[in-house]
Amino acid sequence: MLLVEDDDGVGKALVEALATAGHRPTRVERGADALTGHHHADLVLLDLGLPDIHGLEVLRKLRKVTDLPVLVLTAHGDERSVVRGLRLGADDYLVKPVRLAELLARMEAVSRRAAARATPPPSVVEIDDVRIDLNARLVHVASELIPLTSKEFDVLAALAVRHGAAVSRQQLMDEVWGDAYLAISRSLDVHVAQLRGKLRRPGLLTTIRNFGYRLGG
Ligand code: CA
């Protein structure tokens, strides 16, 4: 991991603490060194107040070339920088002075999320006796093939890749129909109703009021 921190006191303390916790931190003091030195890192801890380039600018440049997890370190009360950092693609932020236990927990969380991003989505989703093959575009319920229209399958697939999670109507409509959603808002409900009828598994497809739908979970 790469620690970008110009303050010697903070930097040395963090390097020591992180090494004790089993990490292998490399510290650089300038933004320019972060931009050239991130290639071997699995995570970047980025201070925003750097002597050469502002940390947010470093982040913006990093995000053009890598989706490496980046945790931003900000001064107390600098909420504007936090918001800008998150918008620019920081995975999380910590307010200085950093508490080691919290830092380690956040590092673990962003690493886990980054690993999940790197894993391709499953090609087959199984919920009880419902089997959805996303590549072959086939659905079986209790081993029986269920004939779906192309749009019905698209709706089901958009839910299946996030099964167990709430998916908003907006997101479903954007994915299935593109951005022409105003015209077909009713259409989503119709397709969901048809899917429910065909799948014959009450409780499989849940309506979340004023939000959207969830498959399974
Ligand atoms: Ca600094």
mmCIF file of C-alpha atoms and ligand atoms in Angstrom:
data_model
loop_
_atom_site.group_PDB
_atom_site.id
_atom_site.type_symbol
_atom_site.label_atom_id
_atom_site.label_comp_id
_atom_site.label_asym_id
_atom_site.label_seq_id
_atom_site.Cartn_x
_atom_site.Cartn_y
_atom_site.Cartn_z
ATOM 1 C CA MET A 1 0.000 0.000 0.000
ATOM 2 C CA LEU A 2 1.030 3.549 -0.682
ATOM 3 C CA LEU A 3 0.830 6.296 1.929
ATOM 4 C CA VAL A 4 0.928 9.825 0.530
ATOM 5 C CA GLU A 5 1.622 12.105 3.478
ATOM 6 C CA ASP A 6 4.017 15.055 3.633
ATOM 7 C CA ASP A 7 3.887 15.516 7.401
ATOM 8 C CA ASP A 8 6.825 13.600 8.896
ATOM 9 C CA GLY A 9 5.258 13.084 12.305
ATOM 10 C CA VAL A 10 1.982 11.720 10.958
ATOM 11 C CA GLY A 11 3.672 9.819 8.144
ATOM 12 C CA LYS A 12 6.222 8.007 10.288
ATOM 13 C CA ALA A 13 3.667 7.124 12.954
ATOM 14 C CA LEU A 14 1.300 5.705 10.340
ATOM 15 C CA VAL A 15 4.005 3.701 8.585
ATOM 16 C CA GLU A 16 5.060 2.171 11.876
ATOM 17 C CA ALA A 17 1.510 1.409 12.988
ATOM 18 C CA LEU A 18 0.536 -0.082 9.637
ATOM 19 C CA ALA A 19 3.683 -2.214 9.514
ATOM 20 C CA THR A 20 2.938 -3.506 13.013
ATOM 21 C CA ALA A 21 -0.549 -4.419 11.808
ATOM 22 C CA GLY A 22 0.970 -6.548 9.043
ATOM 23 C CA HIS A 23 0.812 -4.123 6.105
ATOM 24 C CA ARG A 24 3.766 -3.080 4.012
ATOM 25 C CA PRO A 25 3.369 0.648 3.594
ATOM 26 C CA THR A 26 5.523 2.708 1.276
ATOM 27 C CA ARG A 27 5.446 6.407 2.051
ATOM 28 C CA VAL A 28 5.847 9.244 -0.408
ATOM 29 C CA GLU A 29 5.585 12.925 0.445
ATOM 30 C CA ARG A 30 4.579 14.520 -2.823
ATOM 31 C CA GLY A 31 1.585 14.174 -5.113
ATOM 32 C CA ALA A 32 3.838 13.680 -8.120
ATOM 33 C CA ASP A 33 5.421 10.661 -6.422
ATOM 34 C CA ALA A 34 1.964 9.200 -5.828
ATOM 35 C CA LEU A 35 1.187 9.476 -9.534
ATOM 36 C CA THR A 36 4.362 7.656 -10.512
ATOM 37 C CA GLY A 37 4.461 5.267 -7.551
ATOM 38 C CA HIS A 38 0.983 3.746 -7.381
ATOM 39 C CA HIS A 39 1.586 0.921 -9.841
ATOM 40 C CA HIS A 40 2.645 -1.652 -7.275
ATOM 41 C CA ALA A 41 0.211 -0.577 -4.590
ATOM 42 C CA ASP A 42 -2.990 -2.413 -3.688
ATOM 43 C CA LEU A 43 -4.396 0.618 -1.866
ATOM 44 C CA VAL A 44 -3.610 4.327 -1.574
ATOM 45 C CA LEU A 45 -3.937 6.429 1.571
ATOM 46 C CA LEU A 46 -4.004 9.968 0.296
ATOM 47 C CA ASP A 47 -3.503 13.101 2.347
ATOM 48 C CA LEU A 48 -5.092 16.128 0.655
ATOM 49 C CA GLY A 49 -2.734 18.858 1.814
ATOM 50 C CA LEU A 50 0.384 18.040 -0.176
ATOM 51 C CA PRO A 51 3.280 20.397 -0.983
ATOM 52 C CA ASP A 52 3.212 20.141 -4.784
ATOM 53 C CA ILE A 53 -0.249 19.090 -6.074
ATOM 54 C CA HIS A 54 -3.525 19.207 -4.135
ATOM 55 C CA GLY A 55 -4.638 15.735 -3.075
ATOM 56 C CA LEU A 56 -7.922 16.061 -4.970
ATOM 57 C CA GLU A 57 -5.999 16.735 -8.163
ATOM 58 C CA VAL A 58 -3.844 13.674 -7.457
ATOM 59 C CA LEU A 59 -7.048 11.674 -6.987
ATOM 60 C CA ARG A 60 -8.562 12.983 -10.227
ATOM 61 C CA LYS A 61 -5.426 11.975 -12.148
ATOM 62 C CA LEU A 62 -5.235 8.586 -10.449
ATOM 63 C CA ARG A 63 -8.833 7.823 -11.339
ATOM 64 C CA LYS A 64 -8.076 8.332 -15.017
ATOM 65 C CA VAL A 65 -5.677 5.415 -14.967
ATOM 66 C CA THR A 66 -6.648 3.096 -12.116
ATOM 67 C CA ASP A 67 -9.571 1.972 -9.965
ATOM 68 C CA LEU A 68 -7.247 1.064 -7.108
ATOM 69 C CA PRO A 69 -8.944 1.672 -3.730
ATOM 70 C CA VAL A 70 -8.196 5.181 -2.470
ATOM 71 C CA LEU A 71 -8.824 6.350 1.087
ATOM 72 C CA VAL A 72 -8.610 10.090 1.513
ATOM 73 C CA LEU A 73 -7.190 11.645 4.691
ATOM 74 C CA THR A 74 -8.693 15.047 5.423
ATOM 75 C CA ALA A 75 -8.266 17.726 8.019
ATOM 76 C CA HIS A 76 -10.998 18.033 10.606
ATOM 77 C CA GLY A 77 -14.036 19.918 9.352
ATOM 78 C CA ASP A 78 -13.074 19.935 5.691
ATOM 79 C CA GLU A 79 -16.406 18.588 4.492
ATOM 80 C CA ARG A 80 -16.258 20.163 1.067
ATOM 81 C CA SER A 81 -13.105 18.249 0.305
ATOM 82 C CA VAL A 82 -14.711 15.043 1.539
ATOM 83 C CA VAL A 83 -17.661 15.455 -0.811
ATOM 84 C CA ARG A 84 -15.445 16.404 -3.726
ATOM 85 C CA GLY A 85 -13.153 13.483 -2.966
ATOM 86 C CA LEU A 86 -16.008 10.999 -2.970
ATOM 87 C CA ARG A 87 -17.354 12.476 -6.203
ATOM 88 C CA LEU A 88 -13.940 12.156 -7.783
ATOM 89 C CA GLY A 89 -13.932 8.460 -6.932
ATOM 90 C CA ALA A 90 -12.383 8.123 -3.494
ATOM 91 C CA ASP A 91 -13.605 4.906 -1.878
ATOM 92 C CA ASP A 92 -13.828 6.374 1.592
ATOM 93 C CA TYR A 93 -12.286 9.049 3.788
ATOM 94 C CA LEU A 94 -10.883 9.460 7.272
ATOM 95 C CA VAL A 95 -10.591 12.622 9.307
ATOM 96 C CA LYS A 96 -7.221 13.291 10.927
ATOM 97 C CA PRO A 97 -6.026 12.524 13.531
ATOM 98 C CA VAL A 98 -6.603 8.986 12.314
ATOM 99 C CA ARG A 99 -7.368 6.264 14.803
ATOM 100 C CA LEU A 100 -5.559 3.076 13.839
ATOM 101 C CA ALA A 101 -8.436 0.671 14.515
ATOM 102 C CA GLU A 102 -10.748 2.731 12.337
ATOM 103 C CA LEU A 103 -8.141 3.067 9.602
ATOM 104 C CA LEU A 104 -7.584 -0.691 9.502
ATOM 105 C CA ALA A 105 -11.322 -1.366 9.395
ATOM 106 C CA ARG A 106 -11.863 1.115 6.556
ATOM 107 C CA MET A 107 -8.899 -0.283 4.629
ATOM 108 C CA GLU A 108 -10.303 -3.764 4.938
ATOM 109 C CA ALA A 109 -13.754 -2.630 3.816
ATOM 110 C CA VAL A 110 -12.542 -0.776 0.716
ATOM 111 C CA SER A 111 -10.243 -3.665 -0.223
ATOM 112 C CA ARG A 112 -13.158 -6.064 0.037
ATOM 113 C CA ARG A 113 -15.326 -3.841 -2.148
ATOM 114 C CA ALA A 114 -12.529 -3.479 -4.691
ATOM 115 C CA ALA A 115 -12.126 -7.255 -4.832
ATOM 116 C CA ALA A 116 -15.869 -7.624 -5.393
ATOM 117 C CA ARG A 117 -15.689 -5.085 -8.245
ATOM 118 C CA ALA A 118 -12.930 -7.092 -9.886
ATOM 119 C CA THR A 119 -14.887 -10.352 -9.753
ATOM 120 C CA PRO A 120 -17.075 -10.856 -12.814
ATOM 121 C CA PRO A 121 -20.772 -11.174 -12.006
ATOM 122 C CA PRO A 122 -22.063 -14.749 -11.844
ATOM 123 C CA SER A 123 -23.471 -16.175 -15.040
ATOM 124 C CA VAL A 124 -25.981 -18.364 -13.219
ATOM 125 C CA VAL A 125 -28.125 -17.164 -10.336
ATOM 126 C CA GLU A 126 -30.003 -19.726 -8.286
ATOM 127 C CA ILE A 127 -32.672 -18.847 -5.758
ATOM 128 C CA ASP A 128 -34.329 -21.895 -4.250
ATOM 129 C CA ASP A 129 -35.569 -23.891 -7.262
ATOM 130 C CA VAL A 130 -35.366 -20.956 -9.651
ATOM 131 C CA ARG A 131 -32.341 -21.067 -11.928
ATOM 132 C CA ILE A 132 -31.489 -18.059 -14.087
ATOM 133 C CA ASP A 133 -28.760 -18.561 -16.677
ATOM 134 C CA LEU A 134 -27.737 -15.032 -17.660
ATOM 135 C CA ASN A 135 -25.543 -16.047 -20.594
ATOM 136 C CA ALA A 136 -27.899 -18.546 -22.158
ATOM 137 C CA ARG A 137 -30.882 -16.325 -21.220
ATOM 138 C CA LEU A 138 -32.796 -19.321 -19.884
ATOM 139 C CA VAL A 139 -34.921 -19.603 -16.752
ATOM 140 C CA HIS A 140 -35.885 -22.859 -15.121
ATOM 141 C CA VAL A 141 -38.293 -23.253 -12.219
ATOM 142 C CA ALA A 142 -38.176 -26.695 -10.620
ATOM 143 C CA SER A 143 -36.220 -27.842 -13.706
ATOM 144 C CA GLU A 144 -38.994 -26.709 -16.032
ATOM 145 C CA LEU A 145 -38.023 -24.219 -18.729
ATOM 146 C CA ILE A 146 -40.081 -21.030 -18.429
ATOM 147 C CA PRO A 147 -40.652 -19.206 -21.713
ATOM 148 C CA LEU A 148 -40.025 -15.484 -21.245
ATOM 149 C CA THR A 149 -40.117 -12.643 -23.714
ATOM 150 C CA SER A 150 -36.871 -10.801 -24.307
ATOM 151 C CA LYS A 151 -37.932 -7.809 -22.185
ATOM 152 C CA GLU A 152 -39.212 -10.021 -19.372
ATOM 153 C CA PHE A 153 -35.837 -11.715 -19.299
ATOM 154 C CA ASP A 154 -34.044 -8.358 -19.314
ATOM 155 C CA VAL A 155 -36.026 -7.211 -16.264
ATOM 156 C CA LEU A 156 -35.345 -10.484 -14.486
ATOM 157 C CA ALA A 157 -31.634 -10.391 -15.368
ATOM 158 C CA ALA A 158 -31.244 -6.821 -14.087
ATOM 159 C CA LEU A 159 -32.705 -7.978 -10.769
ATOM 160 C CA ALA A 160 -30.816 -11.278 -10.737
ATOM 161 C CA VAL A 161 -27.339 -9.762 -10.963
ATOM 162 C CA ARG A 162 -28.174 -7.876 -7.756
ATOM 163 C CA HIS A 163 -30.324 -10.560 -6.167
ATOM 164 C CA GLY A 164 -31.064 -9.931 -2.530
ATOM 165 C CA ALA A 165 -30.644 -6.184 -3.047
ATOM 166 C CA ALA A 166 -33.199 -3.478 -3.742
ATOM 167 C CA VAL A 167 -33.057 -2.205 -7.314
ATOM 168 C CA SER A 168 -34.737 1.098 -8.109
ATOM 169 C CA ARG A 169 -37.336 1.489 -10.863
ATOM 170 C CA GLN A 170 -35.094 4.125 -12.416
ATOM 171 C CA GLN A 171 -32.179 1.745 -12.609
ATOM 172 C CA LEU A 172 -34.293 -1.088 -14.022
ATOM 173 C CA MET A 173 -35.824 1.130 -16.655
ATOM 174 C CA ASP A 174 -32.490 2.647 -17.604
ATOM 175 C CA GLU A 175 -30.978 -0.801 -18.034
ATOM 176 C CA VAL A 176 -33.845 -2.465 -19.834
ATOM 177 C CA TRP A 177 -35.226 0.358 -21.952
ATOM 178 C CA GLY A 178 -32.416 2.881 -22.064
ATOM 179 C CA ASP A 179 -33.228 6.422 -21.061
ATOM 180 C CA ALA A 180 -36.694 6.521 -22.659
ATOM 181 C CA TYR A 181 -38.138 5.677 -19.274
ATOM 182 C CA LEU A 182 -40.868 8.303 -19.179
ATOM 183 C CA ALA A 183 -42.747 6.512 -21.906
ATOM 184 C CA ILE A 184 -42.630 3.066 -20.390
ATOM 185 C CA SER A 185 -42.896 3.435 -16.621
ATOM 186 C CA ARG A 186 -46.155 1.428 -16.720
ATOM 187 C CA SER A 187 -44.462 -1.127 -18.872
ATOM 188 C CA LEU A 188 -42.099 -2.127 -16.066
ATOM 189 C CA ASP A 189 -45.052 -2.970 -13.813
ATOM 190 C CA VAL A 190 -46.654 -4.981 -16.593
ATOM 191 C CA HIS A 191 -43.474 -6.963 -17.174
ATOM 192 C CA VAL A 192 -43.015 -7.624 -13.478
ATOM 193 C CA ALA A 193 -46.625 -8.819 -13.233
ATOM 194 C CA GLN A 194 -46.059 -11.156 -16.179
ATOM 195 C CA LEU A 195 -42.841 -12.456 -14.655
ATOM 196 C CA ARG A 196 -44.607 -13.180 -11.376
ATOM 197 C CA GLY A 197 -47.310 -15.082 -13.215
ATOM 198 C CA LYS A 198 -44.836 -17.158 -15.181
ATOM 199 C CA LEU A 199 -42.386 -17.904 -12.357
ATOM 200 C CA ARG A 200 -45.175 -18.942 -9.961
ATOM 201 C CA ARG A 201 -43.034 -18.348 -6.890
ATOM 202 C CA PRO A 202 -44.817 -15.909 -4.581
ATOM 203 C CA GLY A 203 -42.363 -13.935 -2.509
ATOM 204 C CA LEU A 204 -39.550 -14.316 -5.047
ATOM 205 C CA LEU A 205 -40.058 -10.861 -6.534
ATOM 206 C CA THR A 206 -40.795 -8.249 -3.891
ATOM 207 C CA THR A 207 -42.169 -4.783 -4.570
ATOM 208 C CA ILE A 208 -40.448 -2.081 -2.544
ATOM 209 C CA ARG A 209 -42.924 0.751 -2.296
ATOM 210 C CA ASN A 210 -41.904 4.044 -3.833
ATOM 211 C CA PHE A 211 -38.574 2.532 -4.830
ATOM 212 C CA GLY A 212 -38.471 -0.570 -6.977
ATOM 213 C CA TYR A 213 -38.092 -4.332 -6.731
ATOM 214 C CA ARG A 214 -35.961 -7.026 -5.162
ATOM 215 C CA LEU A 215 -35.383 -10.583 -6.340
ATOM 216 C CA GLY A 216 -34.926 -13.174 -3.571
ATOM 217 C CA GLY A 217 -33.385 -12.378 -0.215
HETATM 218 CA CA CA B 1 -0.370 17.364 4.618
#
